[in-house]
PDB file of C-alpha atoms in Angstrom:
ATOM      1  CA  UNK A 905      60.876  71.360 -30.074  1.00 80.00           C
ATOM      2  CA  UNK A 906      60.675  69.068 -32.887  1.00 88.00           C
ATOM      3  CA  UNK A 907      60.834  65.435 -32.356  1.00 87.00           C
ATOM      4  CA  UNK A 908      63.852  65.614 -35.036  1.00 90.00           C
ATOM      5  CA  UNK A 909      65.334  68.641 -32.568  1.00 91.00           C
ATOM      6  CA  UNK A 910      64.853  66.158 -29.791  1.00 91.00           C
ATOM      7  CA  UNK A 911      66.612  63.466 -30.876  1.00 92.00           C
ATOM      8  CA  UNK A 912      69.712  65.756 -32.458  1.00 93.00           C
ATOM      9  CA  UNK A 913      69.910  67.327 -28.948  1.00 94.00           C
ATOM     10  CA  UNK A 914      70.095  63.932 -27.191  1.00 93.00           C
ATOM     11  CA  UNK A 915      73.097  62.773 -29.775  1.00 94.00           C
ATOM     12  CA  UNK A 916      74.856  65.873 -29.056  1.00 94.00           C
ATOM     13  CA  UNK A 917      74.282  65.464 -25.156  1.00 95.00           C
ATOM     14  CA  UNK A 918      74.759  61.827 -24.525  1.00 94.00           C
ATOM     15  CA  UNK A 919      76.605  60.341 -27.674  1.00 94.00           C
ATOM     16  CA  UNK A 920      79.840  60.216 -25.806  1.00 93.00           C
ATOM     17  CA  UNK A 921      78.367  58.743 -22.568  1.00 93.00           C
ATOM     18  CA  UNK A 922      77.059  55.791 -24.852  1.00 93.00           C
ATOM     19  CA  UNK A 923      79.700  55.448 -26.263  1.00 92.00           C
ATOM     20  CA  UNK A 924      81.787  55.160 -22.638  1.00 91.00           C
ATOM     21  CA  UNK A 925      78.707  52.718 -21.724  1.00 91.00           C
ATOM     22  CA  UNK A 926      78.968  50.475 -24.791  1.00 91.00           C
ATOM     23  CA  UNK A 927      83.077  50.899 -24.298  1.00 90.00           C
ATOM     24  CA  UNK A 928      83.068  49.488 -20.839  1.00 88.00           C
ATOM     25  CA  UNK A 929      81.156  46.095 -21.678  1.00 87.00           C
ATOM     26  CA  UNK A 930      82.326  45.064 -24.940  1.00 85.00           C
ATOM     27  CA  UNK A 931      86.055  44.836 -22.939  1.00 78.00           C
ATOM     28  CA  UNK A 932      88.238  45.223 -25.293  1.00 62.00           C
ATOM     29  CA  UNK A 933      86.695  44.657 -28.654  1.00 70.00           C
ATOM     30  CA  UNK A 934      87.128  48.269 -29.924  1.00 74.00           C
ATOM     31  CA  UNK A 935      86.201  47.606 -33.313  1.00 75.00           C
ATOM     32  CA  UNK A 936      82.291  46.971 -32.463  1.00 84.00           C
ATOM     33  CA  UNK A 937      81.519  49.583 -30.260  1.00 88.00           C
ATOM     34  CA  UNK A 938      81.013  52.481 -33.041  1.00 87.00           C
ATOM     35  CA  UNK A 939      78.944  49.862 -34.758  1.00 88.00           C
ATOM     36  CA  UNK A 940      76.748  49.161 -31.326  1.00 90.00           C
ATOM     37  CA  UNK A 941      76.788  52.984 -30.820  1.00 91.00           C
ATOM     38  CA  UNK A 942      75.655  53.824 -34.118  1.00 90.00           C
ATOM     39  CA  UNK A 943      72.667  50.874 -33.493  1.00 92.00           C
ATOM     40  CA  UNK A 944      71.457  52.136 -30.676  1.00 92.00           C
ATOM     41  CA  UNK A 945      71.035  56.031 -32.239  1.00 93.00           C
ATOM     42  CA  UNK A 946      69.619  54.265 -35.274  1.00 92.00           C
ATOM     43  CA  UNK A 947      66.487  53.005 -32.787  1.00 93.00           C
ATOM     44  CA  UNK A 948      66.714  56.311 -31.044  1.00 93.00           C
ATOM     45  CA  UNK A 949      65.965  57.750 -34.652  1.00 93.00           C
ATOM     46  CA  UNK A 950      63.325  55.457 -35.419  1.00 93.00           C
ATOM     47  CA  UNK A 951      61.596  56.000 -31.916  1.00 93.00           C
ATOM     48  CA  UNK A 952      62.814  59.647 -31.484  1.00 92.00           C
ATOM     49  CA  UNK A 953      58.677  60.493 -30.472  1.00 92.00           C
ATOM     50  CA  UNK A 954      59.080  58.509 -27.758  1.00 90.00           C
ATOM     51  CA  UNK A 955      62.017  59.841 -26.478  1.00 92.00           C
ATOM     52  CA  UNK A 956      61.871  60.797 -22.596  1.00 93.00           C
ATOM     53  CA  UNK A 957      62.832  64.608 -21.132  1.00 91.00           C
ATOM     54  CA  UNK A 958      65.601  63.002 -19.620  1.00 92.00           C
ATOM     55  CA  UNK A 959      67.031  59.941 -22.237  1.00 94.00           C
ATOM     56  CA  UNK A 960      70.220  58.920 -21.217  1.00 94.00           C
ATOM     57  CA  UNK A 961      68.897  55.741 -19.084  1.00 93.00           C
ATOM     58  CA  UNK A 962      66.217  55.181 -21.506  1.00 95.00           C
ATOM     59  CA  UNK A 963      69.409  55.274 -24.304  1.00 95.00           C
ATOM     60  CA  UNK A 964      71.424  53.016 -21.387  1.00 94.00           C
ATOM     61  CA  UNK A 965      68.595  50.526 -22.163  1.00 92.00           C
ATOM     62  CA  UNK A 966      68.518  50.085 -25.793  1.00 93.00           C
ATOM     63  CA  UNK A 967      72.115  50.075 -25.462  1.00 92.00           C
ATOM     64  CA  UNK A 968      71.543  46.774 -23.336  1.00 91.00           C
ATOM     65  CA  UNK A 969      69.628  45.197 -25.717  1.00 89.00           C
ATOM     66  CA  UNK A 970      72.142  46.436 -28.778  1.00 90.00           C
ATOM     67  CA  UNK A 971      74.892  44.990 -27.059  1.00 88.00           C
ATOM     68  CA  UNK A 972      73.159  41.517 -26.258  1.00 86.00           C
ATOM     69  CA  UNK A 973      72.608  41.131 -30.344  1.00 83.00           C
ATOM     70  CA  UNK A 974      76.079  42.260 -30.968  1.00 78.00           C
ATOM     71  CA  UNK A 975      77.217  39.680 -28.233  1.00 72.00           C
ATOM     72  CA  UNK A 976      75.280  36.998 -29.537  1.00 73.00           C
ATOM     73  CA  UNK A 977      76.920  37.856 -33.309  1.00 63.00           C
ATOM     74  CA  UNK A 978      80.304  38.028 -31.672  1.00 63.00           C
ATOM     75  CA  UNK A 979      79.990  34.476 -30.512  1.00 61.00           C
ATOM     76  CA  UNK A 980      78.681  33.491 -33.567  1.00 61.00           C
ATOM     77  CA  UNK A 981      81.133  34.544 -35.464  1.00 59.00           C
ATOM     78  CA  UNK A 982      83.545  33.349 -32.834  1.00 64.00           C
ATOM     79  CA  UNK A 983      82.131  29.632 -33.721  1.00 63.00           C
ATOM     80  CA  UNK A 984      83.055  30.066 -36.863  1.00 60.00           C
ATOM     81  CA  UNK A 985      86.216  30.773 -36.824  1.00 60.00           C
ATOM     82  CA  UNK A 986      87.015  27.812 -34.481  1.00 61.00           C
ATOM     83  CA  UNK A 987      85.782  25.630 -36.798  1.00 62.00           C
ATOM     84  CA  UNK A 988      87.324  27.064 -40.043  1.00 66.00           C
ATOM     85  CA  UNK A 989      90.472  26.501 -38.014  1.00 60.00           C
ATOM     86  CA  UNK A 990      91.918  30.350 -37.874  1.00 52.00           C
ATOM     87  CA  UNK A 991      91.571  30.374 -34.302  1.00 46.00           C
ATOM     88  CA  UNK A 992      94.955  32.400 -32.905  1.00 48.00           C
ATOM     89  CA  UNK A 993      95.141  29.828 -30.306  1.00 47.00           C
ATOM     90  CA  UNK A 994      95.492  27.056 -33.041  1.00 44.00           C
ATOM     91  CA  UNK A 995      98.239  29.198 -34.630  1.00 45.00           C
ATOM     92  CA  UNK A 996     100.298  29.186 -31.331  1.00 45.00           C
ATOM     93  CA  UNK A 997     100.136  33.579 -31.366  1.00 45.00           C
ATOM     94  CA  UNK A 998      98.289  33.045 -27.953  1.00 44.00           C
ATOM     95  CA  UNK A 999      99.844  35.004 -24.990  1.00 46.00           C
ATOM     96  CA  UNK A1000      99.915  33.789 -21.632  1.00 46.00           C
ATOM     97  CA  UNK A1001     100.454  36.577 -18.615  1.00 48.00           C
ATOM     98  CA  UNK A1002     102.930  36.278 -15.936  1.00 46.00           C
ATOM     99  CA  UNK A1003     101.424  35.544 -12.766  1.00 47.00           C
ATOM    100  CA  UNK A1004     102.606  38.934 -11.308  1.00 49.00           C
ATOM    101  CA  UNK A1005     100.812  40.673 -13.973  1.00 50.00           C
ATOM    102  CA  UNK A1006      97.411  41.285 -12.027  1.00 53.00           C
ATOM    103  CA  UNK A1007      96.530  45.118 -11.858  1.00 60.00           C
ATOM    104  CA  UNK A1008      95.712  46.679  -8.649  1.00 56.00           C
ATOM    105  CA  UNK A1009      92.071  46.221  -7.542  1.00 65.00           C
ATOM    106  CA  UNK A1010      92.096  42.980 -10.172  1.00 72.00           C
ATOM    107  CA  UNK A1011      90.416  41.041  -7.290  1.00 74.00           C
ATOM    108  CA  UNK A1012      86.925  43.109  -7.193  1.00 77.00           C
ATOM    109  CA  UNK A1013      86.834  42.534 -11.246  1.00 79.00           C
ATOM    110  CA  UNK A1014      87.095  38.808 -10.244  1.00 84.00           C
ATOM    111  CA  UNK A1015      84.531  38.607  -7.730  1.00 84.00           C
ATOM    112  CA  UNK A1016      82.256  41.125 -10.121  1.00 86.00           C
ATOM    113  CA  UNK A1017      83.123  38.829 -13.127  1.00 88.00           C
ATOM    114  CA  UNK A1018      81.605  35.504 -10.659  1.00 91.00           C
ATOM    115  CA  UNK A1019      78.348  37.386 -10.432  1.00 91.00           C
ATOM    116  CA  UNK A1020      75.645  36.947 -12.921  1.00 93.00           C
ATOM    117  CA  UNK A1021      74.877  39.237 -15.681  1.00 91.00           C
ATOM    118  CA  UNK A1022      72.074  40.906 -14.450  1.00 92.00           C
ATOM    119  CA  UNK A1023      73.733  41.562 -10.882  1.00 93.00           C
ATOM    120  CA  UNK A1024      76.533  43.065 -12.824  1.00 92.00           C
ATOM    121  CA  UNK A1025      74.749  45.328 -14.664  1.00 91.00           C
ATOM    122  CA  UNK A1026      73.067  46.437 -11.808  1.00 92.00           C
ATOM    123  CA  UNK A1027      76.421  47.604  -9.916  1.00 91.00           C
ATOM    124  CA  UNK A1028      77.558  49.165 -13.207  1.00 89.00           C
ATOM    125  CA  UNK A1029      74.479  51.419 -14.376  1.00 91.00           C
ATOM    126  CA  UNK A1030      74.955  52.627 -10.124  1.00 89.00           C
ATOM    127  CA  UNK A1031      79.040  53.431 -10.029  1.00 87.00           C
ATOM    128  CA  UNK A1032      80.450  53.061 -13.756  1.00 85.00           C
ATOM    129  CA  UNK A1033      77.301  54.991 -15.112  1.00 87.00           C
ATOM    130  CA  UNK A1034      76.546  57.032 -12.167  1.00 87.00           C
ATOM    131  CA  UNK A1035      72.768  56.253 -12.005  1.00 90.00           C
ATOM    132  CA  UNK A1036      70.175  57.022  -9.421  1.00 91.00           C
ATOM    133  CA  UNK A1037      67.543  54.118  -8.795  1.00 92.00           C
ATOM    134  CA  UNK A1038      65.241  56.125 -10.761  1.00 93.00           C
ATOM    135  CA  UNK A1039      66.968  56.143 -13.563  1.00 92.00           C
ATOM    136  CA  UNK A1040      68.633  52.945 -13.296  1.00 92.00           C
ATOM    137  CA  UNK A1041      64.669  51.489 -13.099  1.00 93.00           C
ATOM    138  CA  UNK A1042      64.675  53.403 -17.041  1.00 92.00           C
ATOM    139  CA  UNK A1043      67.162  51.675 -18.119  1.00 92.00           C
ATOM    140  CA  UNK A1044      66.613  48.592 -16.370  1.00 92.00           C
ATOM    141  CA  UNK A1045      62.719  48.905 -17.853  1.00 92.00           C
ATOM    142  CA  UNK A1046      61.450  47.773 -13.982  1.00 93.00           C
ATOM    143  CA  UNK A1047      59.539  49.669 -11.704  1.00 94.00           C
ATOM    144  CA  UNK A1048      61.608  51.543  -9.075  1.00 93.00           C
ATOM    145  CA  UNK A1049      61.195  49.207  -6.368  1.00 96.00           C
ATOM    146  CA  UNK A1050      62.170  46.450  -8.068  1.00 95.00           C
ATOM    147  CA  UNK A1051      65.627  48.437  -9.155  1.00 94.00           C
ATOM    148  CA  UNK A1052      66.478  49.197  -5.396  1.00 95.00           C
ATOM    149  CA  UNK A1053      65.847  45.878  -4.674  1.00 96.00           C
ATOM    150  CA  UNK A1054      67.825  44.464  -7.631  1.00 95.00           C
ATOM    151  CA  UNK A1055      70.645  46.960  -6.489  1.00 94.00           C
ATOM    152  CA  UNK A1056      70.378  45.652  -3.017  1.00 95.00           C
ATOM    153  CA  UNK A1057      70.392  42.167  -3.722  1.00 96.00           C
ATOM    154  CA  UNK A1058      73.600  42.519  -6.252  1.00 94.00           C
ATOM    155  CA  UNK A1059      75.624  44.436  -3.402  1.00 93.00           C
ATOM    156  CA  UNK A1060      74.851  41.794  -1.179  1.00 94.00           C
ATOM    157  CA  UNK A1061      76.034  39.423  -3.584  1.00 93.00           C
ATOM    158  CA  UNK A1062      79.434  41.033  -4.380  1.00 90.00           C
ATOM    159  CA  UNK A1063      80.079  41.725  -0.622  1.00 89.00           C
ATOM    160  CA  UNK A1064      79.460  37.881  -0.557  1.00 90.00           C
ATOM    161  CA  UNK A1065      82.144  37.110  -3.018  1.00 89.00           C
ATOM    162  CA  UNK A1066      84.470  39.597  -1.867  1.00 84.00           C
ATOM    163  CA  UNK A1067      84.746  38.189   1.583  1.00 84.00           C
ATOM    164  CA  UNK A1068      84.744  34.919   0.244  1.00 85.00           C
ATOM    165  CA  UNK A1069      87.776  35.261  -1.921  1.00 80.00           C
ATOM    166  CA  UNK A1070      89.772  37.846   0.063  1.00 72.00           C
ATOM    167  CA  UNK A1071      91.892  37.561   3.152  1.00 60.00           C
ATOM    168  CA  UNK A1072      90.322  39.259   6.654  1.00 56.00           C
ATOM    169  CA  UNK A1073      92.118  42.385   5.914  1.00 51.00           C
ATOM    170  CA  UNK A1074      91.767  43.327   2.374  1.00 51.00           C
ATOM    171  CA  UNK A1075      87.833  42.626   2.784  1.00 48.00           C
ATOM    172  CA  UNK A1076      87.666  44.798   5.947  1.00 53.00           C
ATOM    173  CA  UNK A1077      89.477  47.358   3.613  1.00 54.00           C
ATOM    174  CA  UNK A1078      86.622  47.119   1.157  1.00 53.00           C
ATOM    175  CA  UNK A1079      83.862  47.174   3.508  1.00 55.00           C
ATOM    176  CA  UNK A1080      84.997  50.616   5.033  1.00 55.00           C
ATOM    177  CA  UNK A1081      85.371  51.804   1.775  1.00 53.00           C
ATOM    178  CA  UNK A1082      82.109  50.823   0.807  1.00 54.00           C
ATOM    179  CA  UNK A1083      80.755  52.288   3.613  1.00 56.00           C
ATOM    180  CA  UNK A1084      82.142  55.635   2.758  1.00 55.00           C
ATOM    181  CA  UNK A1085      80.385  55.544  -0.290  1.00 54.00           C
ATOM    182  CA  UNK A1086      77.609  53.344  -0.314  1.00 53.00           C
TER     183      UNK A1086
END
């Protein structure tokens, strides 16, 4: 197979699962994802001969590294706007939840959101992407070890912050479910 072949195949197989990947972490900011997605094929295209048998993590991983430039733009851009003075915020159009409006489960998204970025991305390549520690090591660009012991390390952390923000119960709760499936 052509590398040309190999890269169409790998759009057709995994565009969508990028695109889910991308989705996930740019949390709500719909409009940029197509334009991360479409980076991250572009340097697929451009490296297609070095594309792996298997390139989904090895996609997961310029995906990473797409989505820390279009971060860093977003905040950029972000600046700018609060100093031009358009900021919604400034415009009173701001809205405010009511404090009953947290969605079930809201609490693990807390105690994942208190954990730092690499930890988090860590947990989600393993249960929002569904990665082995193999593959999570691609995408991570670290030897295997080092990605089981990354993975360790940021379970051991959320556990941490779990228990520390949660009453007795709802931690045991999470621990047995954790159990079940870590």
């Amino acid at each position: 197979m052509s590398n040309d072949e190999t890269f169409a195949a790998a759009y057709r197989e995994h565009y969508w699962a990028v695109s889910r990947y991308v989705a996930r972490r740019l949390d709500g900011r719909t409009s940029e994802v197509e334009e991360v997605v479409a980076d991250v094929f572009t340097v697929a295209w451009r490296r297609r001969a070095d594309l792996p048998p298997s390139p989904l993590p090895w996609l997961y991983g310029v995906a990473r590294n797409c989505l820390a430039n279009a971060v860093r733009g977003y905040g950029r851009r972000r600046r700018l706007v609060d100093r031009l003075g358009n900021d919604e915020t400034a415009h009173g159009r701001h809205i405010v939840d009511s404090p009953d409006a947290e969605a079930p489960g809201a609490w693990v998204h807390d105690a994942l959101a208190r954990l730092s970025p690499a930890d988090q991305e860590v947990l989600r390549l393993t249960a929002w992407e569904e990665l082995g520690v193999d593959e999570v090591a691609v995408a991570l660009g670290c030897g295997r070890r080092a990605a089981a012991m990354r993975l360790h390390r940021a379970r051991r952390r959320l556990r941490a912050e779990i228990d520390r923000t949660q009453p007795a119960g709802a931690a045991a709760a999470a621990s047995t479910e954790e159990h079940r499936h870590g």
